[in-house]
CSV table of C-alpha atoms and ligand atoms in Angstrom, one decimal:
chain,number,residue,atom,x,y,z
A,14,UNK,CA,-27.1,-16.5,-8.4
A,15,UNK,CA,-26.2,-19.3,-10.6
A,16,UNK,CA,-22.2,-19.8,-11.6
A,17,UNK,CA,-22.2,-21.4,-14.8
A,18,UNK,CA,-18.8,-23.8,-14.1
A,19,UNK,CA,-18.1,-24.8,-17.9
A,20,UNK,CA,-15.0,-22.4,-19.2
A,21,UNK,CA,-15.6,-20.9,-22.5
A,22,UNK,CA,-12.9,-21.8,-25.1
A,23,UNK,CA,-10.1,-18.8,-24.8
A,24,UNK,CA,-10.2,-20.1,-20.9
A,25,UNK,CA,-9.8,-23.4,-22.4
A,26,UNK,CA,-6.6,-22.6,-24.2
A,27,UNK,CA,-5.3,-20.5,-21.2
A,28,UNK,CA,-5.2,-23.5,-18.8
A,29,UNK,CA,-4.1,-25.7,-21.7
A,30,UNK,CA,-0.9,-23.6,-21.8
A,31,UNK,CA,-0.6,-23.1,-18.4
A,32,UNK,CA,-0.8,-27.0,-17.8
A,33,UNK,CA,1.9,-27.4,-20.2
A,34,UNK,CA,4.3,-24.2,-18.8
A,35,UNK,CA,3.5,-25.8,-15.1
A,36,UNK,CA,4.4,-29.1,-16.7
A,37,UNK,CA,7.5,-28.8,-18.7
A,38,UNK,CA,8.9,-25.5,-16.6
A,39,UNK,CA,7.7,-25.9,-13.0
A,40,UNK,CA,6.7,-29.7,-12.0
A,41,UNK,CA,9.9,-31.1,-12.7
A,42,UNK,CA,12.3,-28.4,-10.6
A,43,UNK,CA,9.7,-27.4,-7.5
A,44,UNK,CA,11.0,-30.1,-5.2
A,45,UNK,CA,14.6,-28.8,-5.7
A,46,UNK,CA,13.7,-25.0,-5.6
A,47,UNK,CA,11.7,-26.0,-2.2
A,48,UNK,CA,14.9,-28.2,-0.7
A,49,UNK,CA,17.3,-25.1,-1.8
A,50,UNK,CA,14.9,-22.7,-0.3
A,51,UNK,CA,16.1,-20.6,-3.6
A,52,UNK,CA,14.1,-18.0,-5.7
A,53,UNK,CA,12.7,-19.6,-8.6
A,54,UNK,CA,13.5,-17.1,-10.8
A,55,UNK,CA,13.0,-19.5,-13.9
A,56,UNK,CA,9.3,-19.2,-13.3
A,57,UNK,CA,9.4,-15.3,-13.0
A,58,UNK,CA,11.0,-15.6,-16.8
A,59,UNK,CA,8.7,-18.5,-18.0
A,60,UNK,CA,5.8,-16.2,-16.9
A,61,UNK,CA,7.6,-13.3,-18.6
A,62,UNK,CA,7.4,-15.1,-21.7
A,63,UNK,CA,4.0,-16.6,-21.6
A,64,UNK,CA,2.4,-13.2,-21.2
A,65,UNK,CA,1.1,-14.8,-17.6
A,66,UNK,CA,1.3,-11.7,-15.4
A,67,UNK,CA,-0.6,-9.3,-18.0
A,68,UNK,CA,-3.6,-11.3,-17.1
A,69,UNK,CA,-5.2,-9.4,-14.3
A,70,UNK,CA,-4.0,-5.3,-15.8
A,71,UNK,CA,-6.4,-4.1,-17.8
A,72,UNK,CA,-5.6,-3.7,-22.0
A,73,UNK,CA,-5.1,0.0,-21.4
A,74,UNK,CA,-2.2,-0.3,-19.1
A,75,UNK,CA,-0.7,-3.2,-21.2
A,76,UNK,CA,-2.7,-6.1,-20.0
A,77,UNK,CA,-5.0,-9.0,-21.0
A,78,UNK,CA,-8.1,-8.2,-19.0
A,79,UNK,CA,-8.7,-11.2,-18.4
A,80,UNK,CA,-11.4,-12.3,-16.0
A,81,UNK,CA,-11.2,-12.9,-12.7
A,82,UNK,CA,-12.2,-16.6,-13.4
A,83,UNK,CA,-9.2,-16.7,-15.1
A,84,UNK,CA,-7.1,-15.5,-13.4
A,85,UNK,CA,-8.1,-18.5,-10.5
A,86,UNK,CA,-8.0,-21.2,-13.2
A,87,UNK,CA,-4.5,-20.3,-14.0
A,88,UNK,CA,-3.5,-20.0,-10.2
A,89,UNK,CA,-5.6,-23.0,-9.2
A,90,UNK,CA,-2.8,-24.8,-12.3
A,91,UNK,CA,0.0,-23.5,-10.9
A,92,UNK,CA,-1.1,-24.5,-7.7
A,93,UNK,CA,-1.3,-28.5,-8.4
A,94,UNK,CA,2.3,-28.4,-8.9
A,95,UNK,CA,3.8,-25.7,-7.3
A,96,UNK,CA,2.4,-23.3,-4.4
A,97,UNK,CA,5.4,-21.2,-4.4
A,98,UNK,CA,5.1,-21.1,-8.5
A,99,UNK,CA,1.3,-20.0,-8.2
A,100,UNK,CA,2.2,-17.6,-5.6
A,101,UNK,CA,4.5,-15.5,-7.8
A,102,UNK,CA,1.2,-14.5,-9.8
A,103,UNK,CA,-1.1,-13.7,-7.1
A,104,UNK,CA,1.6,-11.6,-5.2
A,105,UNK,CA,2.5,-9.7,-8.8
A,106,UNK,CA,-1.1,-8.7,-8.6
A,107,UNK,CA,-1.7,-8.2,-5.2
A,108,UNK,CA,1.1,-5.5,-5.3
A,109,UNK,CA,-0.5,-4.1,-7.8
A,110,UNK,CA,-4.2,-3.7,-7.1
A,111,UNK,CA,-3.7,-1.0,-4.6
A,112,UNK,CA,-2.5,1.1,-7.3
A,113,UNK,CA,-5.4,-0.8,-9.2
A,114,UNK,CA,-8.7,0.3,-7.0
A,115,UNK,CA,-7.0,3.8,-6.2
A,116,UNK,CA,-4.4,4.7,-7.6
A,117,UNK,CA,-3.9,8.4,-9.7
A,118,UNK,CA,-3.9,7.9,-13.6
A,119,UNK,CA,-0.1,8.8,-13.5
A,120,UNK,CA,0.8,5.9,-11.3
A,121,UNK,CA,-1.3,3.7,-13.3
A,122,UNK,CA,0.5,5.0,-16.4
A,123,UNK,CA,3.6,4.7,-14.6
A,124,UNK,CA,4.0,0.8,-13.0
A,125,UNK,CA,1.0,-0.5,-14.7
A,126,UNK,CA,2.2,-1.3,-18.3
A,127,UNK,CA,5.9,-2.4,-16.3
A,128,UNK,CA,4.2,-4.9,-13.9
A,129,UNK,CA,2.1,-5.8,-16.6
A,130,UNK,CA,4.8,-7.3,-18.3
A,131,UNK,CA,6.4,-8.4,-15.3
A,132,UNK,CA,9.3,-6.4,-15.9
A,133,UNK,CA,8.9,-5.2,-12.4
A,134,UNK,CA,7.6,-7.4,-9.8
A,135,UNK,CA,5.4,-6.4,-6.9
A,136,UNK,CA,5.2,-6.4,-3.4
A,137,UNK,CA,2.3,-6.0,-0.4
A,138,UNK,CA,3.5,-4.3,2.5
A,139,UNK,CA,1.0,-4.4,5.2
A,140,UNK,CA,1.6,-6.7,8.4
A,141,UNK,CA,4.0,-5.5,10.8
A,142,UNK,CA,6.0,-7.6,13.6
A,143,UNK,CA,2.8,-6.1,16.2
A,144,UNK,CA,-0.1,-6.1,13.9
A,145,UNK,CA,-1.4,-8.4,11.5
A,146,UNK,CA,-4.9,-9.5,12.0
A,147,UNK,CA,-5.2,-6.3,13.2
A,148,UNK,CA,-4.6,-4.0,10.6
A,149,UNK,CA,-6.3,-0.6,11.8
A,150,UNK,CA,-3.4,-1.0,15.1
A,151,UNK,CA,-0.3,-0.6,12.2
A,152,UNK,CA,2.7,1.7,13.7
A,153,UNK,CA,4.6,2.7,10.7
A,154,UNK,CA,4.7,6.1,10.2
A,155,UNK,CA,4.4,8.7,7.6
A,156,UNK,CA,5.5,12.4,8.6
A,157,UNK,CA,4.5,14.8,6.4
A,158,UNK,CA,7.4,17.0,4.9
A,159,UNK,CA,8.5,19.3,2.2
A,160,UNK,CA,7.4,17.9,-1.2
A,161,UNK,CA,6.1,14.2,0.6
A,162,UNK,CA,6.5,12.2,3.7
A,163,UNK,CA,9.7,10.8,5.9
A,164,UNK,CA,8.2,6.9,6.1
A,165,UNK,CA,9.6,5.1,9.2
A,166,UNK,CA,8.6,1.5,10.7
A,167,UNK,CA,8.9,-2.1,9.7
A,168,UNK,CA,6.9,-4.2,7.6
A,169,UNK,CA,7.1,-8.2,8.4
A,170,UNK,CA,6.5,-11.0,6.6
A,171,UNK,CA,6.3,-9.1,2.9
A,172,UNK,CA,6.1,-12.1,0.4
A,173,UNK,CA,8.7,-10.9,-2.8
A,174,UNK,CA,9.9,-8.3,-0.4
A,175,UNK,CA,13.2,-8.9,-0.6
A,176,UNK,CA,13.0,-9.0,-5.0
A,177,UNK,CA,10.4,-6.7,-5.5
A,178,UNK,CA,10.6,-3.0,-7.6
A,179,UNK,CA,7.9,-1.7,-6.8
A,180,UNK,CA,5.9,-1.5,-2.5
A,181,UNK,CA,2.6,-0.9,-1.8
A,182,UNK,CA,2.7,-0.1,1.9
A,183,UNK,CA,0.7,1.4,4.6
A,184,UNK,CA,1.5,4.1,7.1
A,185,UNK,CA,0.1,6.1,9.8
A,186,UNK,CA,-0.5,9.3,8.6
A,187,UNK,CA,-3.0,10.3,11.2
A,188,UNK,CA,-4.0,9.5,14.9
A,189,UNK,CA,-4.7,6.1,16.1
A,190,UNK,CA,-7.2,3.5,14.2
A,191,UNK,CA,-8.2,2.8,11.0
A,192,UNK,CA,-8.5,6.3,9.8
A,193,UNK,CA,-5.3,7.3,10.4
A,194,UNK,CA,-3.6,5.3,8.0
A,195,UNK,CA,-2.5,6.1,4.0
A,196,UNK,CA,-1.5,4.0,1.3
A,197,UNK,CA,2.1,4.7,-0.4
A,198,UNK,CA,3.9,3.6,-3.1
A,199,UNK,CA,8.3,2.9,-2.5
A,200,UNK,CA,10.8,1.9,-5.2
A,201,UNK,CA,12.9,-0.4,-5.0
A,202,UNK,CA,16.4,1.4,-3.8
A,203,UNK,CA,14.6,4.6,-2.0
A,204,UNK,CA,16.9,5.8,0.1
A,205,UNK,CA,15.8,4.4,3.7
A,206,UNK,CA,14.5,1.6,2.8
A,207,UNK,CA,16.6,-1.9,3.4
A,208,UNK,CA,15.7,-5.4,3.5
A,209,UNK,CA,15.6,-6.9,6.8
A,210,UNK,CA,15.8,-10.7,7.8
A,211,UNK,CA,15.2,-13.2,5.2
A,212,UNK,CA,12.1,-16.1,6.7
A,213,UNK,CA,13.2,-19.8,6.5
A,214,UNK,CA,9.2,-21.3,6.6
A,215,UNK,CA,7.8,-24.7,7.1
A,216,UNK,CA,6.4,-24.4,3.4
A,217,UNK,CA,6.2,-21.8,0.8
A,218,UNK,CA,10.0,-22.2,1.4
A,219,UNK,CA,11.2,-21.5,-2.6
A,220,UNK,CA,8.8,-17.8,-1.7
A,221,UNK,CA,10.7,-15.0,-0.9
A,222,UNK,CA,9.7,-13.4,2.4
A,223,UNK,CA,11.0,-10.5,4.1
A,224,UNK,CA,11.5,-8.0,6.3
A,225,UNK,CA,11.5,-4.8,5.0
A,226,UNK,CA,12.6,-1.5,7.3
A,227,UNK,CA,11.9,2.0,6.4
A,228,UNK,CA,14.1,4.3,8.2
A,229,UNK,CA,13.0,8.1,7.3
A,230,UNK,CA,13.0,7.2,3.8
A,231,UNK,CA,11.5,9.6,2.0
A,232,UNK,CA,8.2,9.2,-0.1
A,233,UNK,CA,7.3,12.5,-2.7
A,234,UNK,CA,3.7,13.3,-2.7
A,235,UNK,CA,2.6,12.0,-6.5
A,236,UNK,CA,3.7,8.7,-4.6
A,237,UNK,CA,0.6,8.5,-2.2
A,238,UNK,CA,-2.7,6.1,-3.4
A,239,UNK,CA,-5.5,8.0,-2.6
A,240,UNK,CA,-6.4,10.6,-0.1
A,241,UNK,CA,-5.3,10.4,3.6
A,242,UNK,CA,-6.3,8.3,5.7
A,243,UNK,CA,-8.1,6.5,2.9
A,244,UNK,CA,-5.4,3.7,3.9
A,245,UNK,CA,-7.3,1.0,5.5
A,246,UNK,CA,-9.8,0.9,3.2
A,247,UNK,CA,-7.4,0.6,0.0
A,248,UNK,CA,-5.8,-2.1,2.1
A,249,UNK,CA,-9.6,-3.5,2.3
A,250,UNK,CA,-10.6,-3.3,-1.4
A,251,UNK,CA,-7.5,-5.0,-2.2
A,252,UNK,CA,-8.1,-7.7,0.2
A,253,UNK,CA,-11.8,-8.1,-0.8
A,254,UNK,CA,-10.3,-9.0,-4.8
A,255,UNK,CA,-7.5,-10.8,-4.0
A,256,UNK,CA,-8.4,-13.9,-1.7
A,257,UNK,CA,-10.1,-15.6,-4.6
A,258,UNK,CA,-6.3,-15.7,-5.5
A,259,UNK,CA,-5.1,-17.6,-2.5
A,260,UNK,CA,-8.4,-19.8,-2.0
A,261,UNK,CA,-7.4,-21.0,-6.1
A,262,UNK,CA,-3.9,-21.6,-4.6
A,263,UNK,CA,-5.6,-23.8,-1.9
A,264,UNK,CA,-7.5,-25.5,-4.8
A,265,UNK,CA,-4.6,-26.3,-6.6
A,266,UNK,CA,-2.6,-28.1,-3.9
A,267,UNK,CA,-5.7,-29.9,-2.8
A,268,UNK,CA,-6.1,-30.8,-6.3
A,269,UNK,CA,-2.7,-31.8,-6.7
A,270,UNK,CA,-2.1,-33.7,-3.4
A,271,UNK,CA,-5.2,-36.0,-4.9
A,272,UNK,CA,-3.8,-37.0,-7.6
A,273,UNK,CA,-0.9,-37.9,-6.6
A,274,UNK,CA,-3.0,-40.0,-3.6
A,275,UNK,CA,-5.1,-41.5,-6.0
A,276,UNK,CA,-2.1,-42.3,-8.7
A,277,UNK,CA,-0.5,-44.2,-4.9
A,278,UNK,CA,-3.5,-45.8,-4.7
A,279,UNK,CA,-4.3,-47.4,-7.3
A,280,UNK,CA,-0.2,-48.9,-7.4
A,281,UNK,CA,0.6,-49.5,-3.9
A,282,UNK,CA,-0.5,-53.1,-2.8
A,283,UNK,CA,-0.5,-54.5,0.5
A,284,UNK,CA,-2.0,-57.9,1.5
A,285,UNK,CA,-2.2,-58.5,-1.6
A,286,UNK,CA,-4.1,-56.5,-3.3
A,287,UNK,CA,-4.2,-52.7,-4.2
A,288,UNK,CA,-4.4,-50.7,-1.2
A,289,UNK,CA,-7.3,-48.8,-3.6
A,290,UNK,CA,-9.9,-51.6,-2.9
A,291,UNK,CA,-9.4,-50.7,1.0
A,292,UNK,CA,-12.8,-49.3,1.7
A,293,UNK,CA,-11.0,-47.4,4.6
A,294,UNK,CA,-8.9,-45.8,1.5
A,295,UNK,CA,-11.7,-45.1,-0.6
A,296,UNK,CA,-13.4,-43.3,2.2
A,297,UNK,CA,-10.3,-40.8,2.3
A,298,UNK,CA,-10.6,-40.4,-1.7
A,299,UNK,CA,-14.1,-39.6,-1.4
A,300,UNK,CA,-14.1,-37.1,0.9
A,301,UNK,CA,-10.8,-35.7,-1.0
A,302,UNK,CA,-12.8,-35.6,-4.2
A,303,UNK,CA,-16.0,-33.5,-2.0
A,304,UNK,CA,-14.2,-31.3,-0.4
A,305,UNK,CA,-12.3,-30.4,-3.8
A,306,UNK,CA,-15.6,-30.0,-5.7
A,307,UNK,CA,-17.1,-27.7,-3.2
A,308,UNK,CA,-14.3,-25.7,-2.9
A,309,UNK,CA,-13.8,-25.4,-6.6
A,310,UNK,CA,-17.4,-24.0,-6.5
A,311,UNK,CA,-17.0,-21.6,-4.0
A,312,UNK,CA,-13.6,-20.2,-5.7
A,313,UNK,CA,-15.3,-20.1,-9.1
A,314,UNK,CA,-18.3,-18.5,-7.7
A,315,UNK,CA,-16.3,-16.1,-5.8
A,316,UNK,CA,-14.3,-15.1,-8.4
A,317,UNK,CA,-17.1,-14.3,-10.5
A,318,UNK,CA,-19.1,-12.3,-8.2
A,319,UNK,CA,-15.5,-10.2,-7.6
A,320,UNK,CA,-15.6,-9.9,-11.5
A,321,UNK,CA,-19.2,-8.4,-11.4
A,322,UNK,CA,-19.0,-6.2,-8.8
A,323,UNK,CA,-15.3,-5.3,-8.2
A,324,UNK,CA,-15.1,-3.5,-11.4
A,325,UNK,CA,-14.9,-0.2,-9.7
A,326,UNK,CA,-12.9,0.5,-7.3
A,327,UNK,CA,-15.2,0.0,-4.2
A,328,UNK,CA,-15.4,-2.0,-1.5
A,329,UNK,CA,-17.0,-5.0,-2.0
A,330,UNK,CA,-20.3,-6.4,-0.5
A,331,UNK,CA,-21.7,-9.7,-1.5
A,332,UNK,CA,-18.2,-10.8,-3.5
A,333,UNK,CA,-16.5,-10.3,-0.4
A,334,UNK,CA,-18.7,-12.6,1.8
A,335,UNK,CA,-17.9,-15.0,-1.2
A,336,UNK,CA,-14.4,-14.4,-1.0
A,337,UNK,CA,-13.6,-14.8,2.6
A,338,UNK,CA,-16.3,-18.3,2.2
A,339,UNK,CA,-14.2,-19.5,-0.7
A,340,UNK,CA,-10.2,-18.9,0.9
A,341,UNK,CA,-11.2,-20.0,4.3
A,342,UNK,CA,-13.2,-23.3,3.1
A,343,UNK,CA,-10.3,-24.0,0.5
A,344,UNK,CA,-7.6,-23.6,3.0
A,345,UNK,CA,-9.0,-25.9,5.1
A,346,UNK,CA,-9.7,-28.7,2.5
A,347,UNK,CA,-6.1,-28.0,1.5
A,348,UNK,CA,-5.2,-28.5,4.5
A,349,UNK,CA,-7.3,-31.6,5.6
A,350,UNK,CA,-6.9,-33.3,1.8
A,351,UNK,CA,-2.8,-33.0,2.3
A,352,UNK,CA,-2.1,-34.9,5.5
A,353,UNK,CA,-5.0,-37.6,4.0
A,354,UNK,CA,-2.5,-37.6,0.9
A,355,UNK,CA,0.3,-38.3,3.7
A,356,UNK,CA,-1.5,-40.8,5.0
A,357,UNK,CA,-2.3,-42.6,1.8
A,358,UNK,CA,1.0,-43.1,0.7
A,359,UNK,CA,2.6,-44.4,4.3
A,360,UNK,CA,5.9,-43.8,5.2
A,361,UNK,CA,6.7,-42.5,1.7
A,362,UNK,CA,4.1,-40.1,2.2
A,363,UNK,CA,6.4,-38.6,5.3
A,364,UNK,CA,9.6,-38.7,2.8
A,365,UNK,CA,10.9,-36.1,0.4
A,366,UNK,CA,10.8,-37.9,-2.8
A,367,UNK,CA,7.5,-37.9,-2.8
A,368,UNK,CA,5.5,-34.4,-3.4
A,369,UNK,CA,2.8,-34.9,-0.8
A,370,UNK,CA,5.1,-33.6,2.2
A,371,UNK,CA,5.6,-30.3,0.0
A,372,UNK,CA,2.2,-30.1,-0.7
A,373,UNK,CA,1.0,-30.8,3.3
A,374,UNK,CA,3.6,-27.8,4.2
A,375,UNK,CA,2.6,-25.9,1.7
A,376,UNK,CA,-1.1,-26.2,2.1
A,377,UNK,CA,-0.5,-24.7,5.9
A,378,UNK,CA,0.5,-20.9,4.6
A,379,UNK,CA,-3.5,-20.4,2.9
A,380,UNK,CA,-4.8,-20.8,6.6
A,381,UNK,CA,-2.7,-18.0,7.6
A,382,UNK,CA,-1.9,-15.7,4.8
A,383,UNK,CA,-4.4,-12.5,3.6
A,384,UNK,CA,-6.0,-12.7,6.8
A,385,UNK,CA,-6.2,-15.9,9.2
A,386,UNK,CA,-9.6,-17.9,8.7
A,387,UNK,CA,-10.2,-16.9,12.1
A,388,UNK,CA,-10.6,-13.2,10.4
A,389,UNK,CA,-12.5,-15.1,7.4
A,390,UNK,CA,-15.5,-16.7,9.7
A,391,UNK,CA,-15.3,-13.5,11.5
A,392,UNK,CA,-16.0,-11.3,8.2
A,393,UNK,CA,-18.6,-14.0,6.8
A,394,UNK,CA,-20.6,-13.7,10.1
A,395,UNK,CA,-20.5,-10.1,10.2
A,396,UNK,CA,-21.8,-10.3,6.5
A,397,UNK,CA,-24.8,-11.7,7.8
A,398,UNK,CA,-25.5,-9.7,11.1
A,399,UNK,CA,-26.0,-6.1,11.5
A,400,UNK,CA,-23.1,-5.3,13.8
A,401,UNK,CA,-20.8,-2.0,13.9
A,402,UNK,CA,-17.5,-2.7,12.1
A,403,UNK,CA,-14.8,-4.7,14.0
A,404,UNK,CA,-11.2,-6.7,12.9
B,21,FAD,C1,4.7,-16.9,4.1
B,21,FAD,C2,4.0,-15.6,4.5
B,21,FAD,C3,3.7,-14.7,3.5
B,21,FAD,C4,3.1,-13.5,3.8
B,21,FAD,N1,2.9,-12.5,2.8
B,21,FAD,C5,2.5,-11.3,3.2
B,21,FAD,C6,2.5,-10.2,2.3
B,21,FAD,O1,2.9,-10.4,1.1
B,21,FAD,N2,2.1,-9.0,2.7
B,21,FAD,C7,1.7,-8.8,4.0
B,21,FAD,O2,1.3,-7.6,4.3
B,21,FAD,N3,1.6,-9.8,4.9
B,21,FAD,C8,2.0,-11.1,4.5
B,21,FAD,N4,2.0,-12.1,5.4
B,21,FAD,C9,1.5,-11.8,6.8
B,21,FAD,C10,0.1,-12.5,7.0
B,21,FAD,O3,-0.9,-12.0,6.3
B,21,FAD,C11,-0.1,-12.5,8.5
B,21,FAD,O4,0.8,-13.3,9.2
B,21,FAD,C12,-1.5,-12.9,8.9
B,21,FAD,O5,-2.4,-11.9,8.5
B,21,FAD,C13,-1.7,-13.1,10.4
B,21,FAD,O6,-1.2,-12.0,11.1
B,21,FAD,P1,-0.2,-12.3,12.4
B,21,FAD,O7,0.9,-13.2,11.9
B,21,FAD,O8,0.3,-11.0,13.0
B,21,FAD,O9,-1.1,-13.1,13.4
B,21,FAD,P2,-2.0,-12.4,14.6
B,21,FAD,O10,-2.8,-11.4,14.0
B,21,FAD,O11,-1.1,-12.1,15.7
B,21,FAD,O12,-2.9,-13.7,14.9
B,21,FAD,C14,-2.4,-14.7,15.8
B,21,FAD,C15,-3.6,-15.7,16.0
B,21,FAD,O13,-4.7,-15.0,16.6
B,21,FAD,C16,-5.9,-15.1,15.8
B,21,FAD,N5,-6.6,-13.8,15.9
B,21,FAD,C17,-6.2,-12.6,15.8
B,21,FAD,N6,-7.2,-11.7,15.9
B,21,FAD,C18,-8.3,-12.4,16.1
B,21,FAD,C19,-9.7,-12.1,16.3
B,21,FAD,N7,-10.1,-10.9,16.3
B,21,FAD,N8,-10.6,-13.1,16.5
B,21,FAD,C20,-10.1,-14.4,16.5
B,21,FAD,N9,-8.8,-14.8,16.3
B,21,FAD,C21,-8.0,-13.8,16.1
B,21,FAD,C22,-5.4,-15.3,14.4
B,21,FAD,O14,-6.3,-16.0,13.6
B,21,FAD,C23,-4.2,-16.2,14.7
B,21,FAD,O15,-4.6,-17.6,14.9
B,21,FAD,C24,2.6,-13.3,5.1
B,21,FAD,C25,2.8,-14.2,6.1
B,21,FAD,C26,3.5,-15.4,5.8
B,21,FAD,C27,3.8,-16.4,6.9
């Protein structure tokens, strides 16, 4: 299938404004946000006023509708300046797409339109302190009672769970495995629900990410996605749209650590020249520049395929192969095109002043985060061979 890669205009003038909001609004603050380990709630009202969260709801609920290739171009802009920044968008919409594949019409009516807006902001309650690869072993629990269900457990980890109004989360409403679980949606001040511990992180740091404990907190009926026990999959179809997200996050710090590397470069002179004629330098940029361009294809590509086929509310086939390919092989270019950004610049590679350290820390989260690239390689081989169903 080909991908055409050239952005039509109105994706032109999205990133064109999105360059200039991460520009003016993010770039020059990130460092500071990162060193305070603070909220950057600035962003959240930037992004309020540039429309930016409305991007992935559809028109009816108060959205833009835009494409899921936009949606990773405007993450992938964040990203070269500011993971944390380009995280607040994909978690908005992450939150949301439970209520998204299967939600009733009258949650879609109801937190839509608000999240939308970004009015409310969204949270993903999945992994818990025992399971996280392992999502089908999840011990919350959801006891069915008068008029809805008494939720108990503890969700770990829960990026914006600490700010968020509005939980997607996942409980146990049947026996053990996958098929016991069911989605739910909490507000923000339910009574039972609290915010736990706080996570001080190697990167990510300005993100907010929490512990979140449900302590027979009530949940009313018209507040369950789905059927029961159609838990796991929700948690699935989400996942299946919403790495394309965190593989344009990876994109964007990759992009961003190379520019700053080759800006170094191109300054920074040692025996007298510019450490950019080094071939041993060059070497480094070229493979930078590769691994960028071949993850910026996969991204794109898998983006697109999530477009075509995701716009039901299935599970996906083909786009999912594509999206585990394109979040694992970005996350590791990230990854590997960081600590050669370090080691471009030297010692002030290793020092705060510099936004390569950030970016290297940074970079480490989209290995980990919406499901290990251990999981990744384990769902693109089992794409390809004919096995029963496993983590
Ligand atoms: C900053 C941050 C933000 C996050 N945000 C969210 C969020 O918003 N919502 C949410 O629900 N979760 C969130 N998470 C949780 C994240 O998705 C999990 O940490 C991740 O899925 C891994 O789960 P785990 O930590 O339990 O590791 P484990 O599952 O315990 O894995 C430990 C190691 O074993 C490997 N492993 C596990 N199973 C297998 C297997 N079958 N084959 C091969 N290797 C395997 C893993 O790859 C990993 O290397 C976040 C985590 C962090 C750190």
């Amino acid at each position: 299938m080909q991908v055409d890669l050239k952005l039509d205009e109105e994706q032109r003038q999205i990133v064109a404004m999105v360059r200039e909001l991460a520009q003016e609004r993010i770039a020059p603050f990130a460092a500071e946000w990162d060193e305070r380990e603070e909220f950057p709630w600035p962003v959240v009202e930037a992004y309020r006023e540039a429309g930016l969260f409305a991007l992935a709801f559809p028109e009816t609920y108060g959205g833009v509708g835009a494409s899921a290739v936009t949606q990773v171009l405007v993450v992938e802009e964040l990203a070269k300046v500011d993971a944390t920044a380009a995280i607040i968008l994909a978690v908005q919409w992450l939150g949301a797409l439970p209520i998204l594949v299967a939600g009733s019409e009258a949650q879609k009516a109801r937190y839509l339109p608000k999240l939308a807006s970004g009015e409310w902001l969204a949270a993903m309650a999945l992994t818990e302190p025992e399971a996280g690869s392992d999502v089908a072993g999840l011990q919350a629990r959801a006891v069915r009672v008068d008029g809805g269900y008494r939720l108990t457990g503890q969700k770990k980890f829960i990026s914006h769970g600490a700010i968020a109004d509005v939980l997607t989360t996942f409980a146990r409403t049947g026996g053990p495995g996958a098929k016991g679980l069911s989605a739910f949606i909490v507000e923000k001040g339910a009574p039972g629900v609290r915010v736990g511990r706080i996570e001080r992180k190697l990167g990510l740091r300005a993100s907010n990410t929490a512990e979140i404990l449900f302590d027979d907190c009530f949940v009313p009926e018209r507040h369950r996605i789905g059927e029961e026990g159609e838990g796991f999959s929700i948690a699935m179809r989400t996942l299946d749209r919403s790495r394309p997200a965190v593989a344009a996050q990876a994109l964007g710090i990759a992009e961003g650590a190379f520019a700053a590397a080759l800006q170094y470069a191109q300054e920074r002179r040692a025996f007298g020249q510019e450490i950019a004629r080094f071939q041993a330098i060059q070497f480094m940029l070229a493979d930078m520049a590769m691994g960028i361009e071949a993850a910026r294809g996969l991204v794109y590509r898998a983006a697109h395929l999530v477009e075509e086929e995701g716009r039901g509310g299935g599970r996906l086939t083909t786009a999912n192969r594509y999206s585990a390919m394109a979040k694992c092989f970005a996350s590791d270019v990230a990854m590997q095109v960081t600590i050669d950004a370090v080691q471009i610049l030297g010692g002030y590679g290793y020092i705060r002043d510099f936004p390569v350290e950030r970016f290297m820390r940074d970079a480490k989260i989209t290995q980990i985060y919406e499901g290990t690239n251990q999981i990744q390689r384990i769902i693109i081989a089992r794409s390809y061979l004919d096995l029963a169903p496993g983590p």
